[in-house]
mmCIF file of C-alpha atoms and ligand atoms in Angstrom:
data_model
loop_
_atom_site.group_PDB
_atom_site.id
_atom_site.type_symbol
_atom_site.label_atom_id
_atom_site.label_comp_id
_atom_site.label_asym_id
_atom_site.label_seq_id
_atom_site.Cartn_x
_atom_site.Cartn_y
_atom_site.Cartn_z
ATOM 1 C CA MET J 4 -35.714 -248.505 15.845
ATOM 2 C CA LYS J 5 -35.572 -251.773 13.856
ATOM 3 C CA LYS J 6 -33.456 -253.355 16.564
ATOM 4 C CA PHE J 7 -35.885 -252.191 19.210
ATOM 5 C CA LEU J 8 -38.806 -253.677 17.299
ATOM 6 C CA ALA J 9 -36.993 -256.973 16.849
ATOM 7 C CA LEU J 10 -36.236 -257.070 20.577
ATOM 8 C CA LEU J 11 -39.844 -256.289 21.412
ATOM 9 C CA LEU J 12 -41.051 -259.030 19.086
ATOM 10 C CA THR J 13 -38.727 -261.578 20.684
ATOM 11 C CA LEU J 14 -39.936 -260.559 24.133
ATOM 12 C CA VAL J 15 -43.577 -260.872 23.104
ATOM 13 C CA MET J 16 -42.933 -264.320 21.634
ATOM 14 C CA VAL J 17 -41.135 -265.564 24.740
ATOM 15 C CA LEU J 18 -43.872 -264.212 27.009
ATOM 16 C CA SER J 19 -46.662 -265.712 24.936
ATOM 17 C CA LEU J 20 -44.984 -269.118 24.879
ATOM 18 C CA ALA J 21 -44.533 -268.987 28.654
ATOM 19 C CA ALA J 22 -48.238 -268.160 29.076
ATOM 20 C CA CYS J 23 -49.088 -271.263 27.114
ATOM 21 C CA GLY J 24 -47.465 -273.420 29.760
ATOM 22 C CA GLY J 25 -44.792 -275.092 27.662
ATOM 23 C CA ASP J 26 -41.280 -275.526 28.899
ATOM 24 C CA THR J 27 -40.268 -272.969 26.260
ATOM 25 C CA GLN J 28 -37.114 -274.865 25.395
ATOM 26 C CA THR J 29 -36.220 -274.792 21.739
ATOM 27 C CA GLU J 30 -34.968 -278.217 20.798
ATOM 28 C CA GLU J 31 -32.749 -279.469 18.046
ATOM 29 C CA PRO J 32 -34.852 -280.666 15.121
ATOM 30 C CA ASP J 33 -36.230 -284.115 15.944
ATOM 31 C CA THR J 34 -34.620 -286.760 13.771
ATOM 32 C CA GLU J 35 -37.898 -288.654 13.732
ATOM 33 C CA GLU J 36 -39.585 -285.881 11.742
ATOM 34 C CA PRO J 37 -40.759 -286.925 8.270
ATOM 35 C CA ALA J 38 -38.000 -286.284 5.716
ATOM 36 C CA ASP J 39 -40.128 -283.987 3.573
ATOM 37 C CA GLN J 40 -40.475 -281.496 6.376
ATOM 38 C CA THR J 41 -38.397 -278.354 6.404
ATOM 39 C CA GLN J 42 -37.227 -277.356 9.848
ATOM 40 C CA THR J 43 -36.573 -273.738 10.603
ATOM 41 C CA GLU J 44 -36.103 -271.995 13.903
ATOM 42 C CA GLU J 45 -39.354 -270.057 13.603
ATOM 43 C CA PRO J 46 -41.724 -272.102 11.466
ATOM 44 C CA ALA J 47 -44.606 -269.971 12.747
ATOM 45 C CA ALA J 48 -43.509 -267.119 10.530
ATOM 46 C CA GLN J 49 -43.140 -269.372 7.472
ATOM 47 C CA GLY J 50 -46.715 -270.604 7.320
ATOM 48 C CA GLY J 51 -46.999 -274.371 7.413
ATOM 49 C CA THR J 52 -49.675 -276.948 6.782
ATOM 50 C CA ILE J 53 -51.991 -277.723 9.641
ATOM 51 C CA GLY J 54 -54.531 -280.524 9.924
ATOM 52 C CA VAL J 55 -57.536 -279.902 12.143
ATOM 53 C CA CYS J 56 -59.784 -282.826 13.148
ATOM 54 C CA ILE J 57 -63.199 -281.960 14.621
ATOM 55 C CA TYR J 58 -65.293 -284.682 16.296
ATOM 56 C CA LYS J 59 -68.330 -283.657 14.254
ATOM 57 C CA PHE J 60 -69.274 -280.533 12.332
ATOM 58 C CA ASP J 61 -72.902 -280.823 13.400
ATOM 59 C CA ASP J 62 -72.282 -279.405 16.899
ATOM 60 C CA ALA J 63 -73.205 -275.799 17.592
ATOM 61 C CA PHE J 64 -70.342 -274.943 19.960
ATOM 62 C CA MET J 65 -67.668 -276.769 17.969
ATOM 63 C CA THR J 66 -68.837 -274.933 14.844
ATOM 64 C CA THR J 67 -67.996 -271.584 16.452
ATOM 65 C CA TYR J 68 -64.746 -273.062 17.719
ATOM 66 C CA ARG J 69 -63.609 -274.535 14.388
ATOM 67 C CA ASN J 70 -64.470 -271.338 12.506
ATOM 68 C CA ALA J 71 -62.385 -269.360 14.987
ATOM 69 C CA LEU J 72 -59.495 -271.809 14.612
ATOM 70 C CA GLN J 73 -59.601 -271.625 10.830
ATOM 71 C CA GLU J 74 -59.744 -267.835 10.824
ATOM 72 C CA ILE J 75 -56.832 -267.435 13.219
ATOM 73 C CA LEU J 76 -54.660 -270.011 11.431
ATOM 74 C CA GLU J 77 -55.361 -268.654 7.962
ATOM 75 C CA GLY J 78 -54.847 -265.120 9.221
ATOM 76 C CA LYS J 79 -51.359 -266.195 10.255
ATOM 77 C CA GLY J 80 -50.608 -267.612 6.819
ATOM 78 C CA TYR J 81 -51.007 -271.328 7.521
ATOM 79 C CA THR J 82 -52.534 -273.706 5.022
ATOM 80 C CA VAL J 83 -55.356 -275.326 6.942
ATOM 81 C CA THR J 84 -57.509 -278.359 6.303
ATOM 82 C CA VAL J 85 -60.392 -278.931 8.707
ATOM 83 C CA VAL J 86 -62.099 -282.339 8.587
ATOM 84 C CA ASP J 87 -65.385 -283.668 9.974
ATOM 85 C CA GLY J 88 -65.100 -286.865 12.029
ATOM 86 C CA ASN J 89 -68.876 -287.394 11.769
ATOM 87 C CA ASN J 90 -68.825 -288.583 15.394
ATOM 88 C CA ASP J 91 -67.018 -291.719 14.221
ATOM 89 C CA GLN J 92 -63.683 -292.498 15.889
ATOM 90 C CA ALA J 93 -62.611 -294.989 13.193
ATOM 91 C CA LYS J 94 -63.156 -292.305 10.568
ATOM 92 C CA GLN J 95 -61.166 -289.773 12.593
ATOM 93 C CA ASN J 96 -58.292 -292.253 13.007
ATOM 94 C CA GLU J 97 -58.132 -292.527 9.219
ATOM 95 C CA GLN J 98 -58.178 -288.737 8.883
ATOM 96 C CA ILE J 99 -55.263 -288.437 11.310
ATOM 97 C CA ASN J 100 -53.303 -291.055 9.368
ATOM 98 C CA THR J 101 -54.016 -289.246 6.097
ATOM 99 C CA PHE J 102 -52.764 -285.952 7.533
ATOM 100 C CA ILE J 103 -49.618 -287.714 8.730
ATOM 101 C CA THR J 104 -49.022 -289.275 5.298
ATOM 102 C CA GLN J 105 -49.481 -285.839 3.736
ATOM 103 C CA GLY J 106 -46.738 -284.551 6.039
ATOM 104 C CA VAL J 107 -48.621 -281.813 7.912
ATOM 105 C CA ASP J 108 -46.475 -279.710 10.223
ATOM 106 C CA ALA J 109 -48.865 -279.912 13.159
ATOM 107 C CA LEU J 110 -52.221 -281.344 14.149
ATOM 108 C CA ILE J 111 -55.061 -279.912 16.196
ATOM 109 C CA ILE J 112 -57.416 -282.704 17.247
ATOM 110 C CA ASN J 113 -60.823 -282.680 18.926
ATOM 111 C CA PRO J 114 -61.128 -286.421 19.638
ATOM 112 C CA VAL J 115 -64.407 -288.156 18.884
ATOM 113 C CA MET J 116 -64.007 -290.295 21.979
ATOM 114 C CA THR J 117 -61.943 -289.370 24.980
ATOM 115 C CA SER J 118 -61.303 -293.083 25.455
ATOM 116 C CA ALA J 119 -59.465 -293.124 22.101
ATOM 117 C CA ALA J 120 -56.940 -290.519 23.276
ATOM 118 C CA ALA J 121 -54.217 -293.058 24.101
ATOM 119 C CA THR J 122 -54.344 -294.486 20.562
ATOM 120 C CA ILE J 123 -54.351 -291.017 18.996
ATOM 121 C CA ILE J 124 -51.389 -289.946 21.120
ATOM 122 C CA ASP J 125 -49.496 -293.103 20.185
ATOM 123 C CA THR J 126 -50.097 -292.394 16.478
ATOM 124 C CA VAL J 127 -48.939 -288.768 16.542
ATOM 125 C CA LYS J 128 -45.976 -289.644 18.739
ATOM 126 C CA THR J 129 -44.793 -292.357 16.346
ATOM 127 C CA ALA J 130 -45.081 -289.862 13.480
ATOM 128 C CA GLY J 131 -43.377 -287.126 15.541
ATOM 129 C CA ILE J 132 -46.102 -284.575 14.784
ATOM 130 C CA PRO J 133 -46.552 -281.720 17.289
ATOM 131 C CA THR J 134 -50.162 -281.995 18.411
ATOM 132 C CA VAL J 135 -52.682 -279.901 20.292
ATOM 133 C CA LEU J 136 -55.693 -281.791 21.619
ATOM 134 C CA ILE J 137 -58.795 -279.719 22.229
ATOM 135 C CA ASN J 138 -62.233 -279.938 23.877
ATOM 136 C CA ARG J 139 -62.076 -283.539 25.135
ATOM 137 C CA GLU J 140 -59.457 -283.907 27.793
ATOM 138 C CA PRO J 141 -57.449 -287.120 28.160
ATOM 139 C CA THR J 142 -55.843 -288.093 31.469
ATOM 140 C CA ALA J 143 -52.465 -286.641 32.446
ATOM 141 C CA ASP J 144 -50.971 -290.155 32.281
ATOM 142 C CA GLU J 145 -52.148 -290.669 28.709
ATOM 143 C CA MET J 146 -50.555 -287.384 27.646
ATOM 144 C CA ALA J 147 -47.331 -287.919 29.575
ATOM 145 C CA VAL J 148 -45.940 -290.348 26.963
ATOM 146 C CA TYR J 149 -45.420 -287.576 24.394
ATOM 147 C CA ASP J 150 -43.781 -284.266 25.239
ATOM 148 C CA LYS J 151 -44.783 -282.522 21.993
ATOM 149 C CA LEU J 152 -48.418 -282.768 22.977
ATOM 150 C CA VAL J 153 -50.625 -280.341 24.862
ATOM 151 C CA TYR J 154 -54.315 -280.189 25.721
ATOM 152 C CA VAL J 155 -56.112 -276.832 25.489
ATOM 153 C CA GLY J 156 -59.542 -276.598 27.056
ATOM 154 C CA CYS J 157 -61.384 -275.526 30.150
ATOM 155 C CA ASP J 158 -61.821 -276.927 33.616
ATOM 156 C CA ALA J 159 -65.346 -278.314 33.259
ATOM 157 C CA SER J 160 -65.959 -278.383 37.012
ATOM 158 C CA GLN J 161 -65.749 -274.565 36.940
ATOM 159 C CA SER J 162 -68.654 -274.307 34.484
ATOM 160 C CA GLY J 163 -70.748 -276.678 36.599
ATOM 161 C CA THR J 164 -70.086 -274.626 39.719
ATOM 162 C CA MET J 165 -71.073 -271.457 37.870
ATOM 163 C CA GLN J 166 -74.367 -273.029 36.761
ATOM 164 C CA GLY J 167 -75.128 -273.846 40.382
ATOM 165 C CA GLU J 168 -74.233 -270.284 41.381
ATOM 166 C CA LEU J 169 -76.640 -268.907 38.783
ATOM 167 C CA ILE J 170 -79.413 -270.777 40.616
ATOM 168 C CA LEU J 171 -78.135 -269.708 44.040
ATOM 169 C CA ASP J 172 -78.243 -266.094 42.828
ATOM 170 C CA THR J 173 -82.016 -266.248 42.174
ATOM 171 C CA PRO J 174 -84.285 -264.649 44.818
ATOM 172 C CA ASN J 175 -85.448 -268.032 46.183
ATOM 173 C CA LYS J 176 -82.195 -269.937 45.466
ATOM 174 C CA GLY J 177 -84.081 -272.199 43.087
ATOM 175 C CA ASP J 178 -86.767 -273.231 45.587
ATOM 176 C CA ILE J 179 -89.696 -271.724 43.714
ATOM 177 C CA ASN J 180 -92.453 -273.612 45.536
ATOM 178 C CA GLY J 181 -90.892 -273.041 48.947
ATOM 179 C CA ASP J 182 -90.917 -276.705 49.988
ATOM 180 C CA GLY J 183 -87.376 -276.501 51.307
ATOM 181 C CA LYS J 184 -85.674 -278.278 48.409
ATOM 182 C CA VAL J 185 -84.683 -277.570 44.826
ATOM 183 C CA SER J 186 -86.247 -280.147 42.486
ATOM 184 C CA TYR J 187 -84.400 -280.342 39.197
ATOM 185 C CA ILE J 188 -84.007 -282.254 35.995
ATOM 186 C CA MET J 189 -80.560 -282.719 34.473
ATOM 187 C CA ILE J 190 -80.177 -282.866 30.694
ATOM 188 C CA GLN J 191 -76.746 -284.282 30.167
ATOM 189 C CA GLY J 192 -74.287 -284.091 27.270
ATOM 190 C CA ASP J 193 -72.503 -287.170 25.969
ATOM 191 C CA PRO J 194 -71.367 -288.743 29.268
ATOM 192 C CA GLU J 195 -68.221 -290.117 27.598
ATOM 193 C CA ASN J 196 -67.030 -286.519 27.632
ATOM 194 C CA ILE J 197 -65.660 -285.298 30.940
ATOM 195 C CA ASP J 198 -67.413 -281.940 30.402
ATOM 196 C CA ALA J 199 -70.757 -283.720 30.769
ATOM 197 C CA LYS J 200 -69.723 -285.628 33.881
ATOM 198 C CA LEU J 201 -68.226 -282.645 35.691
ATOM 199 C CA ARG J 202 -70.956 -280.138 34.792
ATOM 200 C CA THR J 203 -73.565 -282.598 36.048
ATOM 201 C CA GLU J 204 -71.699 -283.146 39.283
ATOM 202 C CA TYR J 205 -70.560 -279.612 40.066
ATOM 203 C CA SER J 206 -73.775 -277.753 39.220
ATOM 204 C CA VAL J 207 -75.546 -279.718 41.930
ATOM 205 C CA LYS J 208 -72.543 -279.634 44.258
ATOM 206 C CA ALA J 209 -72.624 -275.819 44.256
ATOM 207 C CA LEU J 210 -76.151 -276.021 45.695
ATOM 208 C CA THR J 211 -75.426 -278.691 48.302
ATOM 209 C CA ASP J 212 -72.159 -276.955 49.307
ATOM 210 C CA ALA J 213 -74.268 -273.864 50.000
ATOM 211 C CA GLY J 214 -76.497 -275.947 52.271
ATOM 212 C CA VAL J 215 -79.389 -276.169 49.811
ATOM 213 C CA GLU J 216 -81.317 -279.430 49.746
ATOM 214 C CA VAL J 217 -81.790 -280.904 46.278
ATOM 215 C CA GLU J 218 -83.996 -283.509 44.646
ATOM 216 C CA GLN J 219 -83.123 -284.974 41.254
ATOM 217 C CA LEU J 220 -86.327 -285.778 39.409
ATOM 218 C CA ASN J 221 -84.576 -287.122 36.345
ATOM 219 C CA LEU J 222 -81.212 -287.259 34.579
ATOM 220 C CA THR J 223 -81.248 -287.985 30.861
ATOM 221 C CA ARG J 224 -78.583 -288.088 28.242
ATOM 222 C CA GLY J 225 -79.155 -285.516 25.488
ATOM 223 C CA ASP J 226 -75.761 -285.780 23.726
ATOM 224 C CA TRP J 227 -75.344 -281.987 23.416
ATOM 225 C CA ASP J 228 -78.216 -281.982 20.902
ATOM 226 C CA ARG J 229 -80.989 -279.367 20.666
ATOM 227 C CA GLU J 230 -83.745 -281.724 19.528
ATOM 228 C CA LYS J 231 -82.929 -284.246 22.234
ATOM 229 C CA GLY J 232 -82.982 -281.431 24.789
ATOM 230 C CA GLN J 233 -86.438 -280.462 23.605
ATOM 231 C CA THR J 234 -87.823 -284.025 23.742
ATOM 232 C CA ILE J 235 -86.294 -284.816 27.126
ATOM 233 C CA CYS J 236 -87.615 -281.604 28.669
ATOM 234 C CA ALA J 237 -91.085 -282.152 27.168
ATOM 235 C CA ASN J 238 -91.218 -285.682 28.623
ATOM 236 C CA ASP J 239 -90.004 -284.549 32.036
ATOM 237 C CA LEU J 240 -92.482 -281.661 32.187
ATOM 238 C CA ALA J 241 -95.281 -284.039 31.214
ATOM 239 C CA GLN J 242 -94.201 -286.459 33.931
ATOM 240 C CA PHE J 243 -93.253 -284.117 36.787
ATOM 241 C CA GLY J 244 -95.197 -280.941 35.929
ATOM 242 C CA ASP J 245 -94.877 -278.111 38.468
ATOM 243 C CA GLN J 246 -92.473 -280.149 40.563
ATOM 244 C CA VAL J 247 -89.702 -279.138 38.139
ATOM 245 C CA GLU J 248 -88.115 -275.962 39.510
ATOM 246 C CA VAL J 249 -84.755 -276.043 37.739
ATOM 247 C CA VAL J 250 -83.681 -277.358 34.334
ATOM 248 C CA PHE J 251 -79.926 -277.876 34.266
ATOM 249 C CA CYS J 252 -78.582 -278.402 30.740
ATOM 250 C CA ASN J 253 -74.947 -279.340 30.206
ATOM 251 C CA ASN J 254 -74.891 -277.013 27.187
ATOM 252 C CA ASP J 255 -76.849 -274.211 25.538
ATOM 253 C CA ASP J 256 -78.015 -276.087 22.485
ATOM 254 C CA MET J 257 -79.928 -278.521 24.709
ATOM 255 C CA ALA J 258 -81.152 -275.545 26.798
ATOM 256 C CA ILE J 259 -82.566 -273.845 23.695
ATOM 257 C CA GLY J 260 -84.400 -277.091 22.924
ATOM 258 C CA ALA J 261 -85.597 -277.313 26.531
ATOM 259 C CA LEU J 262 -86.845 -273.720 26.347
ATOM 260 C CA GLN J 263 -89.131 -274.610 23.461
ATOM 261 C CA SER J 264 -90.742 -277.314 25.615
ATOM 262 C CA ILE J 265 -90.924 -275.032 28.656
ATOM 263 C CA GLN J 266 -92.783 -272.440 26.594
ATOM 264 C CA ALA J 267 -94.999 -275.076 24.967
ATOM 265 C CA ALA J 268 -95.962 -276.249 28.463
ATOM 266 C CA GLY J 269 -97.022 -272.689 29.352
ATOM 267 C CA ARG J 270 -94.239 -272.234 31.878
ATOM 268 C CA LYS J 271 -92.326 -268.960 32.279
ATOM 269 C CA VAL J 272 -88.585 -268.951 32.922
ATOM 270 C CA ASN J 273 -87.483 -266.955 35.982
ATOM 271 C CA GLU J 274 -91.091 -266.922 37.243
ATOM 272 C CA ASP J 275 -92.100 -270.547 37.698
ATOM 273 C CA ILE J 276 -88.996 -272.405 36.458
ATOM 274 C CA TYR J 277 -85.255 -271.741 36.054
ATOM 275 C CA LEU J 278 -83.143 -272.745 33.060
ATOM 276 C CA VAL J 279 -79.356 -272.693 32.715
ATOM 277 C CA GLY J 280 -76.908 -273.829 30.035
ATOM 278 C CA VAL J 281 -73.222 -273.566 29.130
ATOM 279 C CA ASP J 282 -71.407 -272.189 26.055
ATOM 280 C CA ALA J 283 -72.911 -268.693 25.579
ATOM 281 C CA LEU J 284 -74.044 -269.457 22.035
ATOM 282 C CA ASP J 285 -75.515 -266.364 20.342
ATOM 283 C CA ALA J 286 -79.013 -267.880 20.582
ATOM 284 C CA ALA J 287 -78.595 -268.403 24.321
ATOM 285 C CA LEU J 288 -77.293 -264.874 24.883
ATOM 286 C CA ASN J 289 -80.435 -263.557 23.187
ATOM 287 C CA GLU J 290 -82.615 -265.703 25.473
ATOM 288 C CA VAL J 291 -80.750 -264.595 28.593
ATOM 289 C CA GLN J 292 -81.252 -260.991 27.559
ATOM 290 C CA ALA J 293 -84.941 -261.602 26.862
ATOM 291 C CA GLY J 294 -85.369 -263.272 30.272
ATOM 292 C CA ASN J 295 -86.052 -266.692 28.759
ATOM 293 C CA MET J 296 -82.950 -268.287 30.243
ATOM 294 C CA THR J 297 -81.779 -267.705 33.807
ATOM 295 C CA GLY J 298 -78.179 -267.616 32.660
ATOM 296 C CA THR J 299 -75.409 -269.416 30.866
ATOM 297 C CA VAL J 300 -71.645 -269.794 31.123
ATOM 298 C CA LEU J 301 -69.227 -268.560 28.482
ATOM 299 C CA ASN J 302 -67.264 -271.463 27.020
ATOM 300 C CA ASP J 303 -64.741 -269.230 25.313
ATOM 301 C CA ALA J 304 -64.405 -270.685 21.790
ATOM 302 C CA ASN J 305 -62.354 -267.746 20.525
ATOM 303 C CA GLY J 306 -60.101 -267.741 23.584
ATOM 304 C CA GLN J 307 -59.533 -271.495 23.343
ATOM 305 C CA ALA J 308 -58.876 -271.303 19.589
ATOM 306 C CA ALA J 309 -56.327 -268.521 20.125
ATOM 307 C CA LYS J 310 -54.654 -270.468 22.942
ATOM 308 C CA ALA J 311 -54.598 -273.666 20.859
ATOM 309 C CA VAL J 312 -52.843 -271.844 18.004
ATOM 310 C CA GLU J 313 -50.438 -270.185 20.422
ATOM 311 C CA CYS J 314 -49.534 -273.569 21.914
ATOM 312 C CA MET J 315 -49.232 -275.104 18.449
ATOM 313 C CA GLU J 316 -46.788 -272.378 17.463
ATOM 314 C CA GLY J 317 -44.853 -273.013 20.653
ATOM 315 C CA LEU J 318 -44.603 -276.700 19.774
ATOM 316 C CA LEU J 319 -43.474 -275.832 16.239
ATOM 317 C CA ALA J 320 -40.787 -273.612 17.728
ATOM 318 C CA GLY J 321 -39.557 -276.551 19.807
ATOM 319 C CA ASP J 322 -41.525 -276.327 23.054
ATOM 320 C CA THR J 323 -41.875 -279.514 25.005
ATOM 321 C CA TYR J 324 -44.260 -280.249 27.853
ATOM 322 C CA ALA J 325 -43.375 -281.974 31.086
ATOM 323 C CA ALA J 326 -45.613 -284.771 32.350
ATOM 324 C CA GLY J 327 -48.425 -283.419 34.508
ATOM 325 C CA GLU J 328 -48.205 -279.979 32.901
ATOM 326 C CA GLN J 329 -49.882 -280.733 29.605
ATOM 327 C CA SER J 330 -53.297 -279.173 30.238
ATOM 328 C CA VAL J 331 -53.756 -275.493 29.492
ATOM 329 C CA TYR J 332 -57.044 -274.006 30.666
ATOM 330 C CA VAL J 333 -59.045 -271.007 29.541
ATOM 331 C CA ASP J 334 -61.491 -269.647 32.134
ATOM 332 C CA TYR J 335 -65.253 -269.920 31.918
ATOM 333 C CA VAL J 336 -67.287 -266.769 32.661
ATOM 334 C CA LYS J 337 -70.746 -266.582 34.251
ATOM 335 C CA VAL J 338 -73.312 -264.848 32.021
ATOM 336 C CA THR J 339 -76.306 -263.205 33.700
ATOM 337 C CA PRO J 340 -78.968 -260.746 32.514
ATOM 338 C CA GLU J 341 -76.807 -258.010 34.083
ATOM 339 C CA ASN J 342 -73.634 -258.674 32.097
ATOM 340 C CA VAL J 343 -75.023 -260.420 28.990
ATOM 341 C CA GLY J 344 -74.557 -257.273 26.910
ATOM 342 C CA ASP J 345 -70.778 -257.617 27.311
ATOM 343 C CA PHE J 346 -70.862 -260.916 25.418
ATOM 344 C CA MET J 347 -73.135 -259.914 22.539
ATOM 345 C CA LYS J 348 -71.638 -258.870 19.220
HETATM 346 C C1 LIG K 24 -68.528 -278.915 25.248
HETATM 347 C C2 LIG K 24 -69.607 -277.943 24.807
HETATM 348 C C3 LIG K 24 -70.732 -278.694 24.148
HETATM 349 C C4 LIG K 24 -70.200 -279.591 23.055
HETATM 350 C C5 LIG K 24 -69.077 -280.454 23.571
HETATM 351 C C6 LIG K 24 -68.472 -281.283 22.472
HETATM 352 O O1 LIG K 24 -67.466 -278.219 25.817
HETATM 353 O O2 LIG K 24 -70.092 -277.251 25.926
HETATM 354 O O3 LIG K 24 -71.692 -277.808 23.635
HETATM 355 O O4 LIG K 24 -69.747 -278.792 22.008
HETATM 356 O O5 LIG K 24 -68.074 -279.648 24.150
HETATM 357 O O6 LIG K 24 -67.448 -282.087 22.965
#
């Protein structure tokens, strides 16, 4: 029985590593590893020290994500330190260097700026620390220089497409006033982040690909922030009034802000205006259920956290990643009033 269990465990481990996309080769211990590190064949079972860098704590989605990461890691016996980059790349660089000096076994990093990825990768490579990047995806070329590095995230174009589909699924395909075109405002996340760029592009593309004519009334940067979403939407409604048929928000926190302005302007979602977000924050799920948001898209924080830890454990066990195969994606899921109950706790 014991032998059978051991065999089963090995099989499960091999399968889970394969699912993570690594080459699943266990390497000889890297001679570049810091001397104070103990190398074992299965460090995952030993519990190690893990440094987690978050771009800023004051971000609704990343708060869910970092809590999930911490819970999973601690549940597996790791010693975890999670630090707040305060949206300051210089500060995060220091935090990474401190973790390296402390001799952490692995790093999980949500970069402050995608454009800093090359420098971050260079730092962790020089130190020989297995690293999982999350949430802000670097280019394949930037990652290719270090084979003990993997990115775990989602394909942002998919979430944009789903937002467009949520509008296409409405009875009038977003054309509330029947003038033959969908007039929208776009409230964008931080455009330095590829999620913001691709959601902006693909939400609209889903409409035009379906042959729907569109008119962009305004596009404003709201940096993923609820208050900015509220202000931007209030200004746009004051300026464009009933012309606004659809409010696309790159994330839910901005959509919740926008909803406050929609309601303050006496407008009614799903009757005279549509509103969509991304993330499936609890607050947004409640609004979808109440009919105050047309829909949202699940950005699976728990799924991504679990996958990030799985990949981290693969790296600790010696996995390496081939160039061009260093992005591991978790699927987005469309959330509508029909299925919203499935996502509520
Ligand atoms: C996105 C998420 C946003 C924000 C951003 C931070 O994936 O939808 O709400 O958290 O990441 O980079």
